[in-house]
Coordinates of C-alpha atoms in Angstrom, one line a residue:
M1 CA -139.3 57.8 -122.8
F2 CA -143.1 57.2 -122.8
D3 CA -144.3 58.9 -126.0
G4 CA -148.1 58.6 -126.2
F5 CA -148.5 57.8 -122.5
E6 CA -150.5 60.1 -120.2
A7 CA -149.2 60.8 -116.7
F8 CA -151.6 60.5 -113.7
D9 CA -151.7 60.9 -109.9
I10 CA -154.5 59.0 -108.3
A11 CA -155.5 59.3 -104.7
T12 CA -156.2 55.9 -103.0
A13 CA -157.5 55.2 -99.5
G14 CA -153.9 54.9 -98.3
A15 CA -151.7 57.0 -100.5
S16 CA -151.4 58.8 -103.8
V17 CA -150.0 56.8 -106.8
H18 CA -148.1 58.3 -109.6
G19 CA -147.9 56.6 -113.0
R20 CA -148.6 56.6 -116.7
T21 CA -151.0 54.9 -119.0
G22 CA -151.0 54.3 -122.8
G23 CA -151.9 51.9 -125.5
D24 CA -155.1 50.0 -126.3
G25 CA -156.3 46.5 -125.6
P26 CA -156.5 44.2 -122.5
P27 CA -155.1 46.0 -119.5
V28 CA -151.7 45.1 -117.9
L29 CA -150.2 46.7 -114.8
L30 CA -146.3 46.9 -114.7
L31 CA -144.6 47.2 -111.3
H32 CA -141.0 48.1 -110.7
G33 CA -138.3 47.0 -108.2
I34 CA -135.5 48.7 -106.2
P35 CA -133.7 51.1 -106.7
E36 CA -136.0 52.1 -109.6
T37 CA -139.3 53.7 -110.4
H38 CA -141.9 53.0 -113.1
L39 CA -139.3 54.4 -115.6
M40 CA -137.6 51.0 -115.6
W41 CA -140.2 49.8 -118.1
H42 CA -139.3 52.5 -120.6
R43 CA -138.0 50.0 -123.2
V44 CA -140.9 47.5 -122.7
A45 CA -144.1 49.5 -122.0
P46 CA -144.3 51.3 -125.4
R47 CA -144.0 48.0 -127.2
L48 CA -146.5 46.3 -125.0
A49 CA -148.8 49.2 -125.7
E50 CA -149.1 48.1 -129.3
H51 CA -151.2 45.2 -128.0
H52 CA -152.4 46.3 -124.5
T53 CA -153.5 49.1 -122.4
V54 CA -150.4 49.5 -120.3
V55 CA -150.4 51.1 -116.8
V56 CA -147.0 51.7 -115.1
T57 CA -146.8 53.1 -111.6
D58 CA -144.5 54.0 -108.7
L59 CA -145.1 51.8 -105.7
R60 CA -146.2 53.4 -102.5
G61 CA -143.1 55.0 -101.0
Y62 CA -141.1 55.0 -104.2
G63 CA -140.6 57.6 -106.9
D64 CA -143.4 60.2 -107.0
S65 CA -146.0 58.1 -105.2
G66 CA -147.1 59.0 -101.7
K67 CA -145.1 58.2 -98.6
P68 CA -147.7 57.9 -95.8
P69 CA -146.6 57.7 -92.2
S70 CA -145.7 54.3 -91.0
T71 CA -146.7 52.4 -87.8
A72 CA -144.8 50.4 -85.3
D73 CA -145.8 47.1 -87.1
H74 CA -144.8 48.6 -90.5
E75 CA -148.3 47.7 -91.9
P76 CA -148.6 50.7 -94.3
Y77 CA -145.7 49.3 -96.2
S78 CA -146.7 45.7 -96.3
M79 CA -147.2 44.2 -99.7
R80 CA -150.9 43.7 -98.9
A81 CA -151.3 47.5 -98.3
I82 CA -149.1 48.4 -101.3
G83 CA -151.1 46.0 -103.5
A84 CA -154.4 47.5 -102.3
D85 CA -153.2 50.9 -103.8
Q86 CA -152.6 49.3 -107.1
L87 CA -155.9 47.5 -107.2
E88 CA -157.7 50.8 -106.4
V89 CA -155.7 52.6 -109.2
M90 CA -156.8 50.0 -111.8
R91 CA -160.4 50.3 -110.7
Q92 CA -160.3 54.1 -110.8
L93 CA -158.9 53.8 -114.3
G94 CA -161.9 51.5 -115.2
Y95 CA -160.4 48.1 -115.1
D96 CA -162.0 45.5 -112.8
T97 CA -159.8 42.7 -114.2
F98 CA -156.3 43.0 -115.5
S99 CA -152.9 41.3 -115.8
V100 CA -150.0 42.3 -113.5
V101 CA -146.3 41.9 -114.1
G102 CA -143.7 42.8 -111.5
H103 CA -140.0 42.9 -111.2
D104 CA -138.2 42.5 -107.8
R105 CA -140.2 44.3 -105.2
G106 CA -142.9 44.9 -107.7
A107 CA -143.1 41.1 -108.2
R108 CA -143.8 40.7 -104.5
C109 CA -146.6 43.2 -104.7
A110 CA -147.9 41.5 -107.8
Y111 CA -148.1 38.0 -106.4
R112 CA -149.6 39.3 -103.1
L113 CA -152.2 41.1 -105.2
A114 CA -153.0 37.9 -107.1
L115 CA -153.4 35.9 -103.8
D116 CA -155.5 38.5 -102.1
H117 CA -157.7 39.5 -105.1
P118 CA -158.0 36.5 -107.5
E119 CA -161.2 37.9 -108.9
A120 CA -159.2 40.8 -110.3
V121 CA -155.9 39.4 -111.6
T122 CA -156.2 37.4 -114.8
R123 CA -152.4 36.7 -115.4
L124 CA -149.4 37.2 -113.2
G125 CA -145.8 37.8 -114.3
V126 CA -143.0 37.7 -111.7
M127 CA -139.3 38.5 -112.4
D128 CA -136.2 37.4 -110.5
V129 CA -137.8 36.6 -107.1
V130 CA -139.1 33.7 -105.2
P131 CA -141.9 34.1 -102.6
V132 CA -140.7 35.9 -99.5
G133 CA -141.7 33.0 -97.1
D134 CA -139.7 30.5 -99.2
A135 CA -136.7 32.9 -99.3
Y136 CA -136.6 33.4 -95.5
D137 CA -137.2 29.7 -94.8
R138 CA -134.2 28.7 -97.0
A139 CA -131.9 31.6 -95.8
D140 CA -128.3 30.7 -94.9
K141 CA -124.9 32.3 -95.0
D142 CA -125.0 32.6 -98.8
F143 CA -128.4 34.2 -98.7
S144 CA -127.3 36.7 -96.1
L145 CA -124.3 37.8 -98.1
T146 CA -126.1 37.7 -101.5
Y147 CA -129.2 39.5 -100.4
W148 CA -127.4 41.9 -98.0
Q149 CA -130.1 44.6 -98.7
W150 CA -132.7 42.5 -96.9
S151 CA -130.9 42.8 -93.6
F152 CA -129.4 46.2 -94.1
L153 CA -132.6 48.0 -95.1
A154 CA -134.7 46.1 -92.5
A155 CA -132.4 47.2 -89.7
P156 CA -134.0 49.4 -87.0
A157 CA -134.5 53.0 -87.9
P158 CA -132.8 55.4 -88.3
V159 CA -129.6 53.4 -89.0
P160 CA -130.0 52.5 -92.7
E161 CA -131.8 55.8 -93.4
Q162 CA -128.9 57.8 -92.2
F163 CA -126.3 55.8 -94.0
I164 CA -128.1 56.0 -97.3
G165 CA -128.8 59.7 -96.7
A166 CA -125.1 60.4 -96.4
A167 CA -124.4 58.8 -99.8
P168 CA -127.5 58.0 -101.9
A169 CA -125.6 57.7 -105.2
T170 CA -123.3 55.1 -103.6
M171 CA -126.3 52.9 -102.8
V172 CA -128.0 53.3 -106.1
D173 CA -124.8 52.8 -108.2
F174 CA -123.8 49.8 -106.2
M175 CA -127.1 48.1 -106.8
L176 CA -127.2 48.9 -110.5
N177 CA -123.5 48.1 -111.2
T178 CA -123.3 44.8 -109.2
W179 CA -126.7 43.3 -110.0
A180 CA -126.5 44.0 -113.8
E181 CA -124.7 42.0 -116.4
V182 CA -125.4 44.5 -119.2
K183 CA -123.5 47.5 -117.9
D184 CA -124.9 50.1 -120.4
A185 CA -128.5 49.2 -119.6
F186 CA -129.1 52.4 -117.6
P187 CA -128.9 55.7 -119.6
A188 CA -127.2 58.5 -117.6
E189 CA -130.4 60.5 -117.2
L190 CA -132.2 57.4 -115.9
R191 CA -129.5 56.6 -113.4
A192 CA -129.6 60.2 -112.3
E193 CA -133.4 60.0 -111.8
Y194 CA -133.1 56.9 -109.7
T195 CA -130.4 58.5 -107.6
E196 CA -132.4 61.8 -107.2
K197 CA -135.3 59.9 -105.7
F198 CA -133.0 58.3 -103.1
R199 CA -132.0 61.9 -102.0
D200 CA -135.5 62.2 -100.4
P201 CA -135.4 61.2 -96.7
D202 CA -139.1 60.3 -96.9
T203 CA -138.5 57.9 -99.8
V204 CA -135.6 56.2 -98.1
H205 CA -137.6 55.8 -94.9
A206 CA -140.5 54.3 -96.8
I207 CA -138.3 51.9 -98.6
C208 CA -136.7 50.7 -95.4
E209 CA -140.2 50.3 -93.9
E210 CA -141.1 48.1 -96.8
F211 CA -138.2 45.8 -96.1
R212 CA -139.1 45.8 -92.4
A213 CA -142.6 44.8 -93.4
A214 CA -141.2 42.0 -95.6
A215 CA -139.4 40.4 -92.7
T216 CA -142.5 40.5 -90.5
L217 CA -146.0 41.0 -92.1
D218 CA -145.2 39.8 -95.6
Y219 CA -143.5 36.7 -94.3
E220 CA -146.4 36.0 -91.9
Q221 CA -149.0 36.4 -94.6
D222 CA -147.1 34.0 -96.9
E223 CA -146.9 31.4 -94.2
A224 CA -150.6 31.8 -93.4
D225 CA -151.4 31.2 -97.0
R226 CA -149.0 28.3 -97.6
G227 CA -151.1 25.2 -98.3
H228 CA -154.4 27.1 -97.9
R229 CA -154.5 29.6 -100.7
R230 CA -153.0 29.4 -104.2
I231 CA -152.5 31.7 -107.1
E232 CA -155.4 30.9 -109.4
C233 CA -154.3 32.6 -112.6
P234 CA -151.5 31.5 -115.0
V235 CA -148.0 32.6 -113.9
L236 CA -145.0 33.5 -116.0
F237 CA -141.7 33.4 -114.0
L238 CA -138.5 34.8 -115.5
W239 CA -135.2 34.9 -113.7
S240 CA -131.6 36.0 -114.3
E241 CA -129.5 33.0 -115.6
D242 CA -126.5 34.0 -113.5
G243 CA -128.1 36.1 -110.7
A244 CA -129.0 35.4 -107.1
V245 CA -132.1 33.3 -107.8
A246 CA -130.2 31.0 -110.0
T247 CA -127.3 30.8 -107.6
L248 CA -129.3 30.2 -104.4
Y249 CA -132.0 27.8 -105.7
D250 CA -131.6 24.6 -107.6
D251 CA -135.1 24.7 -109.2
P252 CA -136.7 28.1 -108.7
L253 CA -139.5 27.3 -111.1
A254 CA -140.6 24.5 -108.8
M255 CA -140.9 26.9 -106.0
W256 CA -143.5 28.9 -107.9
R257 CA -145.3 25.7 -108.9
A258 CA -145.9 25.0 -105.2
W259 CA -148.1 28.2 -105.3
A260 CA -149.9 27.9 -108.6
D261 CA -151.0 25.1 -111.0
D262 CA -150.1 26.9 -114.3
V263 CA -146.5 28.2 -114.1
R264 CA -144.2 28.6 -117.1
G265 CA -141.0 30.5 -117.7
G266 CA -137.2 30.1 -117.6
P267 CA -133.9 31.9 -117.1
V268 CA -132.8 34.9 -119.2
P269 CA -129.1 35.3 -120.0
V270 CA -128.7 38.8 -118.3
G271 CA -128.4 40.2 -114.8
H272 CA -131.1 41.0 -112.3
F273 CA -132.7 44.0 -114.2
I274 CA -134.3 41.8 -116.9
P275 CA -136.7 44.5 -118.4
E276 CA -133.8 47.0 -118.8
E277 CA -131.1 44.5 -119.8
A278 CA -133.2 42.4 -122.1
P279 CA -136.1 44.5 -123.3
E280 CA -136.6 42.6 -126.6
E281 CA -136.8 39.2 -124.8
T282 CA -138.9 40.6 -122.0
T283 CA -141.4 42.0 -124.5
R284 CA -141.5 38.9 -126.5
Q285 CA -142.2 36.7 -123.5
L286 CA -144.9 39.1 -122.2
V287 CA -146.6 39.4 -125.5
D288 CA -146.8 35.6 -125.8
F289 CA -147.9 35.2 -122.2
L290 CA -150.5 37.9 -122.2
R291 CA -152.3 36.8 -125.4

């Protein structure tokens, strides 16, 4: 899937990070969402590599990246900590400044990275999310039913871990099947790879810890920054035309414009998994934005 890319495993201060790099040109870091790994970019990364040096990674806790022990406050799985991994990876690869594009959980890591390290992030792409503080502040019955995973995965251990461990394929297939509009977007071998990662109890616990951190530390950090710190670089925001973001929020673009001065983007007529369901449109938008 990644012809011409070189795999790596880089030790950071907090974890090890698995990924691949390829191409030539200005560097761009691509970050995945749930229930995926860096493989979700397999239709986009090779095309971007015609114009850019592309780095794709597994987030801490996901895929083949490290799963360090957590703490009572879930800090090792906060987006601030996960973003610090990614910054260190890029620096070890020789890039002090770079663009970062994230989908779903990767988008949350990406915008936290842009807020915490504006000197490093030159352009930011976020796909099918709104900031976590805004999401929780607007939460209601529709939110709780649409974003069921936020409550389920953030429930106290070991409840979600044991349920997922009993039927990992059910969890992964349900997400892929119900959040996608393009039903053949996931080749069988890719779906099997996503499911195989969810068979690892350490991975499942790490992912649950990340959702627990979202409800506590990530939310608190967003609220501390609101009105005091802004995203300084240009932002591209893409969202599913018929997905949860479009359903729950009347003007999601305006929500990002409250955090940054230069925000552009729009809806894409596919489901939640934009890079896998609409790789041509995703690539076109990113090439234009990252010029």
